[in-house]
């Protein structure tokens, strides 16, 4: 099972993906809200376009 051998982040409910140039050509940065004792929280996702 994924997650047992290698840690990962799961980001859901991302909007405005149609505004991206395609499946490549950008990087994603996620800025999560830290909540003490929580295993998950919301975040602000930002696409950084390659020029």
Coordinates of N, CA and C in Angstrom, one line a residue:
X1 N 0.8 -1.2 0.0 CA 0.0 0.0 0.0 C 0.9 1.3 0.0
X2 N 0.5 2.2 -0.8 CA 1.2 3.5 -0.9 C 1.0 4.2 0.5
X3 N 2.1 4.8 0.9 CA 2.0 5.5 2.2 C 2.7 4.7 3.3
X4 N 2.8 3.4 3.1 CA 3.4 2.5 4.1 C 4.9 2.5 3.9
X5 N 5.3 2.5 2.6 CA 6.7 2.4 2.2 C 7.3 3.8 1.9
X6 N 6.5 4.7 1.5 CA 7.0 6.0 1.1 C 5.9 7.1 1.4
X7 N 6.3 8.1 2.1 CA 5.3 9.1 2.5 C 4.8 9.9 1.3
X8 N 3.6 10.4 1.3 CA 3.1 11.2 0.2 C 2.1 12.2 0.7
X9 N 1.8 13.2 -0.1 CA 0.7 14.1 0.3 C -0.4 14.0 -0.7
X10 N -1.6 14.0 -0.2 CA -2.8 13.9 -1.1 C -3.5 15.3 -1.1
X11 N -3.7 15.9 -2.2 CA -4.4 17.2 -2.3 C -5.7 16.9 -3.1
X12 N -6.8 17.3 -2.6 CA -8.1 17.1 -3.2 C -8.8 18.4 -3.4
X13 N -9.8 18.4 -4.3 CA -10.7 19.5 -4.6 C -9.9 20.7 -5.1
X14 N -9.0 20.5 -6.1 CA -8.3 21.6 -6.6 C -9.1 22.2 -7.8
X15 N -9.2 23.5 -7.8 CA -10.0 24.2 -8.9 C -9.2 24.9 -9.9
X16 N -9.7 25.3 -11.0 CA -9.1 26.1 -12.0 C -7.9 25.4 -12.7
X17 N -8.0 24.1 -12.7 CA -6.9 23.4 -13.4 C -6.9 23.6 -14.9
X18 N -8.0 24.0 -15.5 CA -8.1 24.3 -16.9 C -7.2 25.5 -17.3
X19 N -6.9 26.3 -16.3 CA -6.1 27.5 -16.6 C -4.6 27.2 -16.7
X20 N -4.2 26.0 -16.4 CA -2.8 25.6 -16.5 C -2.5 25.2 -17.9
X21 N -1.2 25.4 -18.3 CA -0.8 25.2 -19.7 C -1.0 23.7 -20.2
X22 N -1.1 22.8 -19.4 CA -1.2 21.4 -19.7 C -0.7 20.5 -18.6
X23 N -0.5 19.2 -18.8 CA 0.0 18.3 -17.7 C 1.4 18.6 -17.3
X24 N 2.2 19.3 -18.1 CA 3.6 19.7 -17.7 C 3.8 21.2 -17.9
X25 N 5.0 21.6 -17.6 CA 5.3 23.0 -17.8 C 5.0 23.9 -16.5
X26 N 4.9 23.3 -15.4 CA 4.6 24.0 -14.2 C 5.0 23.2 -12.9
X27 N 5.2 23.8 -11.8 CA 5.5 23.2 -10.6 C 4.4 23.6 -9.6
X28 N 4.1 22.8 -8.6 CA 3.1 23.1 -7.6 C 3.7 23.3 -6.3
X29 N 3.3 24.3 -5.6 CA 3.7 24.6 -4.2 C 2.4 24.6 -3.4
X30 N 2.5 23.9 -2.2 CA 1.3 23.8 -1.4 C 1.7 24.4 0.0
X31 N 0.8 25.3 0.5 CA 1.1 26.0 1.8 C 0.0 25.5 2.7
X32 N 0.2 24.5 3.5 CA -0.8 24.0 4.4 C -1.0 24.8 5.7
X33 N -2.1 24.8 6.2 CA -2.4 25.4 7.5 C -2.1 24.3 8.6
X34 N -1.2 24.6 9.5 CA -0.8 23.7 10.5 C -1.9 23.7 11.7
X35 N -2.4 22.5 12.0 CA -3.4 22.4 13.1 C -2.8 21.3 14.0
X36 N -2.6 21.7 15.2 CA -1.9 20.9 16.2 C -2.8 19.6 16.5
X37 N -2.1 18.5 16.4 CA -2.8 17.2 16.6 C -3.6 16.7 15.5
X38 N -3.7 17.4 14.4 CA -4.5 16.9 13.2 C -3.6 16.1 12.2
X39 N -4.2 15.2 11.5 CA -3.5 14.5 10.5 C -3.7 15.1 9.1
X40 N -4.6 16.1 9.0 CA -4.8 16.8 7.7 C -5.4 18.2 7.9
X41 N -5.3 19.0 6.9 CA -5.8 20.3 7.0 C -5.9 20.9 5.6
X42 N -6.5 22.0 5.4 CA -6.6 22.7 4.1 C -5.3 23.4 3.8
X43 N -5.1 23.7 2.5 CA -3.9 24.3 2.1 C -4.2 25.3 0.9
X44 N -3.3 26.2 0.6 CA -3.4 27.0 -0.6 C -2.4 26.4 -1.6
X45 N -2.9 26.0 -2.7 CA -2.0 25.5 -3.8 C -1.7 26.5 -4.8
X46 N -0.5 26.6 -5.2 CA 0.0 27.6 -6.2 C 0.7 26.9 -7.3
X47 N 0.4 27.3 -8.5 CA 1.1 26.8 -9.7 C 2.2 27.8 -10.1
X48 N 3.4 27.3 -10.3 CA 4.5 28.1 -10.7 C 4.8 27.8 -12.1
X49 N 4.5 28.6 -13.0 CA 4.7 28.3 -14.5 C 6.2 28.4 -14.9
X50 N 6.6 27.5 -15.7 CA 8.0 27.5 -16.3 C 7.9 28.4 -17.5
X51 N 8.9 29.3 -17.6 CA 9.0 30.2 -18.7 C 10.1 29.7 -19.7

